[in-house]
Amino acid sequence: MQPMHLTGLSQAELSDFVASLGEPEYRARQIFSAIQDRRLTSFDAMTDIPKDLRATLVERTGLSTFKLESRYVSIDGTRRYLFKTHDNFPVETVFIPEERRDTICFSSQSGCPLQCTFCLTAQLGLLRNLTAGEIVEQIIFVLNDAYGEGVQTPRGTNLVGMGAGEPFLNFENLMKAIRIINAPAGLHIFPNRITISTAGIVPRIRELATITDRPRLAISLAAPNDELRDELMPINKKWPIEELMSACKEFERSLRPAERFTFEYVMLRGVNDSDSHARQLASLLNRHRLRAKINLIPHNPAEPLPYQPSSTERVESFRKILESKRLHAFVRRPRGRDILAACGQLAARSEIGESPVGLQRSRSIVASHDVAHPRNAS
Ligand code: SAH
């Protein structure tokens, strides 16, 4: 049996556990803050906790459950981490350094049950949901690798739920992880810096709107009409565009003053990127008058996906049409394509050579033995 994974416990759950050991309440606060605020990965480092309690924790609980399989570094500085869970399922997390603030992209599931035709993760199918502890653990690992254990997360660090999986099909664990991250002694990444991306699970969009301190919302659209969206994102057959728009309209009431939500639109050459698609998209979004912006994502190709990215000129022409219709549209610069870390490329590939995406193999790979494995505290 796996030891209790303390990383996934809320402060209240930790209090119950500490009480069951006959320890005073303030020990729960100390342990929570050691794990989250200070991101310590071994009980030895928790020197404010008495030795005998530490020994009990070592015996009965654990902090790290992942094994780091590989860590890849892109020529643009992006890092992709491939972990294996205790039961051997792949989990990938991406660190994207930016001039002003960094972004961490986490996974909510191992694999993904949705069958978006342009996404490599779809090829894995759903392997399993990640627990709240596993969601938090990947973020802690990446923060420690970037900033060092014990160093507070830099202000403004962004967190995006855009890795493998459909976050809204693992809603409970996701929201629990976010509550842990947001706690006062948590990871210091606040709700307005967290964005969750969904393929359009309508009931959960409505539910998210009711949650105080909710993260921001992004919706993957990929097509301006049902016919094309049915084909590219089969989930559309369950919740077609009009239902999605009506959930968005409801969600809009929960937007904070300067907040918008985001539509992501992957640009597939010759498939969804014509001027006429742009005009359809503009009229769809204008008809619903949503306070939204649009991120155009040039397709990140990977074998065996059947698509090519739209050309820079095509993307720009598409963007200009949206802009001429008073929509706010931006082009997302691909990051980490050479190490299969970009949007839609997470498929647990541990050999980059498995996919010919035009990259220099050995130069950009830091083998896993160059990095310390997460210490197993149990
Ligand atoms: N399941 C969620 C979150 C993961 S996908 C969702 O669908 O939103 C994160 C983003 O990457 C989505 O907007 C998706 O449309 C986009 N994406 C998927 N495959 C891609 C690819 N090959 N190239 C570019 N973007 C892709």
XYZ file of C-alpha atoms and ligand atoms in Angstrom:
404
model
C 0.000 0.000 0.000
C 1.137 3.533 -0.764
C 1.938 5.606 2.327
C -0.365 8.595 2.878
C 0.678 11.328 0.424
C 0.883 14.451 2.574
C 1.388 16.751 -0.435
C -2.275 16.269 -1.391
C -3.775 16.992 2.035
C -5.548 20.242 2.776
C -4.634 21.946 6.007
C -7.895 20.664 7.560
C -7.104 17.074 6.573
C -3.609 17.449 7.918
C -5.080 18.734 11.205
C -7.217 15.588 11.500
C -4.231 13.396 10.812
C -2.035 15.231 13.307
C -4.818 15.029 15.900
C -5.023 11.265 15.354
C -1.365 11.094 16.335
C -2.182 12.976 19.540
C -0.170 16.003 18.428
C -1.245 19.634 18.901
C -2.999 21.528 16.089
C -0.110 23.899 15.392
C 1.986 20.965 14.160
C -0.428 20.638 11.223
C 0.213 24.263 10.303
C 3.964 23.715 10.560
C 3.888 20.612 8.383
C 1.586 22.182 5.786
C 3.808 25.219 5.513
C 6.961 23.075 5.305
C 5.496 21.117 2.378
C 3.802 23.930 0.463
C 5.178 27.318 1.444
C 8.783 26.113 1.809
C 8.428 23.169 -0.582
C 10.671 20.929 1.503
C 10.953 17.462 0.032
C 12.324 15.584 3.008
C 11.206 15.358 6.608
C 14.840 15.730 7.721
C 14.775 19.322 6.553
C 11.781 20.118 8.801
C 13.948 21.010 11.740
C 11.155 22.845 13.573
C 9.356 19.525 14.018
C 10.465 17.278 16.874
C 12.555 14.280 15.896
C 10.118 11.632 17.108
C 7.227 13.184 15.175
C 9.443 13.328 12.096
C 10.217 9.643 12.557
C 6.493 8.851 12.691
C 5.925 10.852 9.522
C 8.754 9.038 7.740
C 7.282 5.735 8.779
C 3.651 6.415 7.925
C 3.581 9.012 5.186
C 5.378 10.256 2.082
C 6.052 13.540 0.305
C 7.282 12.386 -3.090
C 5.604 9.703 -5.122
C 7.070 10.435 -8.558
C 10.161 9.129 -10.206
C 11.705 11.584 -12.637
C 12.224 9.721 -15.915
C 13.615 12.542 -18.041
C 14.131 16.251 -18.063
C 14.516 17.931 -21.432
C 15.739 21.461 -22.028
C 14.726 23.254 -25.218
C 16.966 25.643 -27.092
C 14.476 28.341 -26.028
C 14.910 27.435 -22.339
C 11.591 25.606 -21.951
C 11.874 22.453 -19.858
C 9.778 19.314 -20.095
C 9.669 16.884 -17.210
C 8.506 13.331 -17.639
C 7.619 11.644 -14.369
C 6.300 8.207 -13.596
C 3.705 7.776 -10.867
C 4.218 5.097 -8.189
C 2.105 2.758 -10.328
C 4.084 3.623 -13.435
C 1.840 6.058 -15.327
C 3.424 8.962 -17.190
C 2.938 12.562 -16.054
C 4.397 15.551 -17.900
C 4.941 19.095 -16.733
C 6.440 22.036 -18.612
C 8.352 25.060 -17.341
C 8.299 28.061 -19.657
C 10.715 30.822 -18.707
C 9.680 34.290 -19.839
C 11.303 37.652 -19.454
C 8.853 39.085 -16.975
C 7.415 36.001 -15.327
C 7.618 32.269 -15.731
C 4.802 29.855 -16.457
C 4.308 26.293 -15.302
C 2.041 24.060 -17.356
C 0.745 21.043 -15.428
C -1.179 17.898 -16.331
C -4.458 16.870 -14.748
C -4.626 13.333 -16.125
C -2.189 10.714 -17.328
C -3.182 10.524 -20.988
C -6.548 11.959 -22.043
C -9.921 10.440 -22.914
C -10.837 13.132 -25.472
C -10.042 12.462 -29.070
C -9.065 15.817 -30.501
C -7.544 14.907 -33.833
C -4.753 17.525 -33.662
C -3.434 16.560 -30.214
C -0.813 13.928 -29.569
C -1.961 13.265 -25.993
C -5.199 11.846 -27.425
C -3.218 8.929 -28.770
C -2.515 7.695 -25.254
C -6.178 7.472 -24.307
C -7.028 7.993 -20.651
C -4.547 6.165 -18.451
C -5.861 7.544 -15.178
C -6.860 10.670 -13.272
C -4.150 12.275 -11.184
C -4.775 12.726 -7.476
C -4.698 16.198 -5.939
C -1.337 15.272 -4.411
C 0.066 14.308 -7.804
C -1.123 17.581 -9.323
C 0.536 19.560 -6.535
C 3.679 17.400 -6.510
C 4.527 18.115 -10.160
C 4.267 21.841 -9.543
C 6.407 21.669 -6.395
C 9.041 19.672 -8.251
C 9.238 22.178 -11.085
C 9.289 25.182 -8.726
C 12.131 23.596 -6.774
C 14.066 22.869 -9.933
C 13.594 26.455 -11.128
C 14.036 28.435 -7.926
C 15.417 26.064 -5.299
C 13.850 24.339 -2.329
C 12.878 26.734 0.435
C 12.842 29.771 -1.886
C 9.439 31.421 -2.141
C 7.749 31.291 -5.545
C 8.479 34.563 -7.385
C 5.489 36.918 -7.424
C 3.495 36.713 -10.590
C 4.466 33.163 -11.555
C 1.715 31.781 -13.792
C 0.186 28.344 -13.606
C -1.757 26.867 -16.485
C -3.736 23.632 -16.569
C -2.958 23.013 -20.232
C -0.821 19.914 -20.010
C -2.039 16.380 -20.633
C -5.640 15.558 -19.848
C -8.970 17.286 -19.615
C -8.935 19.111 -16.263
C -12.736 19.278 -16.059
C -12.995 15.500 -16.241
C -10.963 15.381 -13.024
C -12.735 18.319 -11.455
C -12.719 17.372 -7.784
C -9.036 16.554 -7.593
C -8.197 19.613 -9.660
C -10.151 21.970 -7.423
C -8.684 20.397 -4.313
C -5.176 20.900 -5.693
C -5.997 24.531 -6.473
C -7.298 25.096 -2.939
C -4.034 23.705 -1.543
C -1.954 25.866 -3.894
C -3.990 28.968 -2.969
C -3.950 28.437 0.787
C -2.228 31.240 2.733
C 0.733 28.957 3.466
C 0.454 27.347 0.030
C 2.557 27.772 -3.100
C 1.921 31.524 -3.448
C 0.328 31.291 -6.871
C -3.017 33.041 -6.659
C -6.269 32.412 -8.578
C -5.811 35.315 -10.988
C -2.492 33.751 -12.031
C -3.996 30.301 -12.622
C -5.741 29.420 -15.899
C -7.528 26.164 -16.553
C -8.130 25.162 -20.136
C -11.065 22.968 -21.111
C -12.206 21.359 -24.326
C -15.705 22.423 -23.289
C -17.187 20.288 -20.500
C -20.283 22.452 -20.173
C -21.598 21.445 -16.717
C -18.197 22.082 -15.150
C -17.943 25.528 -16.784
C -21.221 26.378 -15.076
C -19.985 24.920 -11.799
C -16.687 26.794 -11.916
C -18.610 30.052 -12.173
C -20.054 29.449 -8.694
C -16.722 28.911 -6.948
C -15.181 31.787 -5.051
C -11.474 32.195 -5.667
C -11.821 30.258 -8.872
C -9.028 30.219 -11.443
C -9.367 31.835 -14.862
C -10.929 29.923 -17.717
C -9.709 29.132 -21.217
C -11.754 27.242 -23.782
C -10.341 25.316 -26.713
C -12.484 26.083 -29.694
C -10.498 25.052 -32.798
C -13.426 25.589 -35.149
C -16.132 28.235 -35.727
C -18.970 25.830 -36.630
C -20.317 22.491 -35.396
C -19.590 20.602 -38.568
C -15.855 21.215 -38.374
C -15.682 21.120 -34.591
C -17.442 17.721 -34.502
C -14.659 16.454 -36.671
C -11.702 18.024 -34.869
C -13.003 17.768 -31.296
C -15.534 14.914 -30.973
C -16.572 16.209 -27.522
C -18.500 18.800 -29.567
C -21.078 16.148 -30.401
C -21.955 16.010 -26.724
C -21.808 19.758 -26.069
C -22.112 21.649 -29.352
C -21.016 25.242 -29.834
C -24.304 26.927 -28.894
C -24.446 25.069 -25.567
C -20.833 25.973 -24.957
C -21.562 29.619 -25.710
C -24.526 29.669 -23.385
C -22.384 28.231 -20.559
C -19.786 30.911 -21.344
C -22.461 33.581 -21.151
C -23.378 32.331 -17.711
C -19.728 32.140 -16.688
C -19.243 35.715 -17.843
C -21.307 36.938 -14.895
C -18.585 35.631 -12.592
C -15.783 37.540 -14.336
C -13.887 39.971 -12.130
C -13.582 43.602 -13.296
C -10.536 43.372 -15.571
C -10.900 39.671 -16.283
C -11.715 38.105 -19.629
C -11.800 34.545 -20.615
C -9.766 33.082 -23.393
C -10.638 31.110 -26.481
C -7.817 29.013 -27.869
C -7.844 28.337 -31.557
C -5.254 25.917 -32.927
C -4.398 26.872 -36.517
C -4.294 23.898 -38.875
C -3.105 24.587 -42.396
C -5.908 24.374 -44.932
C -8.371 23.028 -42.350
C -9.654 25.848 -40.122
C -7.502 28.833 -41.067
C -9.189 30.559 -44.022
C -10.464 34.140 -44.070
C -13.952 32.726 -44.153
C -13.291 30.721 -40.949
C -12.026 33.911 -39.336
C -15.197 35.780 -40.304
C -17.370 32.937 -38.977
C -15.438 32.946 -35.719
C -15.811 36.702 -35.382
C -19.518 36.573 -36.008
C -19.949 33.705 -33.533
C -18.139 35.545 -30.750
C -19.695 38.913 -31.556
C -23.175 37.438 -31.637
C -22.664 36.301 -28.051
C -20.834 39.491 -27.065
C -18.469 37.672 -24.767
C -15.760 39.421 -22.788
C -13.098 37.223 -24.265
C -9.799 37.265 -26.036
C -8.645 34.795 -28.632
C -5.292 33.050 -28.607
C -4.306 31.701 -31.986
C -1.986 28.717 -31.558
C -0.064 27.635 -34.640
C -0.355 23.855 -34.754
C 2.583 22.025 -33.230
C 3.177 19.131 -35.546
C 4.187 15.689 -34.361
C 4.106 12.292 -35.992
C 1.642 10.771 -36.706
C -0.715 13.776 -36.563
C -2.033 14.547 -40.052
C -1.748 18.369 -39.848
C 0.682 21.151 -40.642
C 0.806 24.553 -38.988
C -0.669 27.522 -40.839
C 1.939 29.861 -42.286
C 2.873 33.004 -40.382
C 1.164 35.125 -43.044
C -2.044 33.062 -42.801
C -2.115 33.368 -39.033
C -1.570 37.113 -39.310
C -4.296 37.541 -41.891
C -6.684 35.528 -39.683
C -5.776 37.674 -36.692
C -6.313 40.892 -38.614
C -9.813 39.853 -39.626
C -10.692 39.182 -36.002
C -9.202 42.511 -35.024
C -11.154 44.324 -37.728
C -14.290 42.907 -36.102
C -13.244 44.435 -32.762
C -12.044 41.195 -31.206
C -8.823 40.904 -29.241
C -6.700 38.263 -30.889
C -3.132 37.247 -30.106
C -0.751 34.746 -31.595
C 0.805 32.355 -29.118
C 4.461 31.832 -29.833
C 5.271 28.113 -29.733
C 7.649 27.162 -26.942
C 9.666 23.999 -26.529
C 8.681 22.429 -29.837
C 12.112 20.828 -30.213
C 11.648 18.783 -27.046
C 7.959 17.965 -27.624
C 6.906 20.324 -24.858
C 4.598 22.579 -26.860
C 0.771 22.528 -26.763
C -0.598 19.214 -27.884
C 2.767 17.474 -27.944
C 2.700 15.770 -24.556
C 2.565 12.057 -25.163
C 5.051 10.710 -22.672
C 7.707 10.251 -25.307
C 10.943 9.604 -23.537
C 12.955 9.255 -26.712
C 12.662 12.462 -28.645
C 13.843 10.550 -31.675
C 10.494 8.727 -31.584
C 9.116 11.748 -33.337
C 10.841 13.545 -36.179
C 10.050 17.151 -35.352
C 13.347 18.405 -36.677
C 15.551 18.709 -33.674
C 19.007 18.174 -32.469
C 18.741 15.201 -30.216
C 21.615 15.064 -27.844
C 22.233 18.777 -27.479
C 18.833 19.589 -26.073
C 18.416 16.602 -23.821
C 19.647 16.556 -20.286
C 19.539 12.945 -19.297
C 17.669 12.120 -16.165
C 20.807 11.075 -14.338
C 21.910 14.725 -14.469
C 19.113 15.639 -12.121
C 18.478 14.419 -8.617
C 15.490 12.118 -8.407
C 12.799 13.372 -6.090
C 13.901 12.154 -2.727
C 11.628 9.545 -1.374
C 10.948 10.594 2.142
C 9.360 7.385 3.264
N -7.878 19.326 -22.522
C -7.701 20.738 -22.305
C -6.297 21.149 -21.914
C -5.110 20.619 -22.718
S -4.797 21.198 -24.336
C -8.178 21.517 -23.501
O -8.549 20.915 -24.489
O -8.247 22.741 -23.421
C -4.143 22.775 -24.254
C -4.303 23.535 -25.588
O -3.435 23.005 -26.613
C -5.712 23.449 -26.155
O -6.164 24.723 -26.473
C -5.533 22.612 -27.422
O -6.489 22.982 -28.377
C -4.142 22.970 -27.831
N -3.521 21.965 -28.708
C -3.696 20.643 -28.683
N -2.935 20.050 -29.620
C -2.240 21.031 -30.226
C -1.253 21.051 -31.247
N -0.819 19.930 -31.799
N -0.753 22.244 -31.612
C -1.160 23.379 -31.021
N -2.063 23.411 -30.030
C -2.620 22.257 -29.643
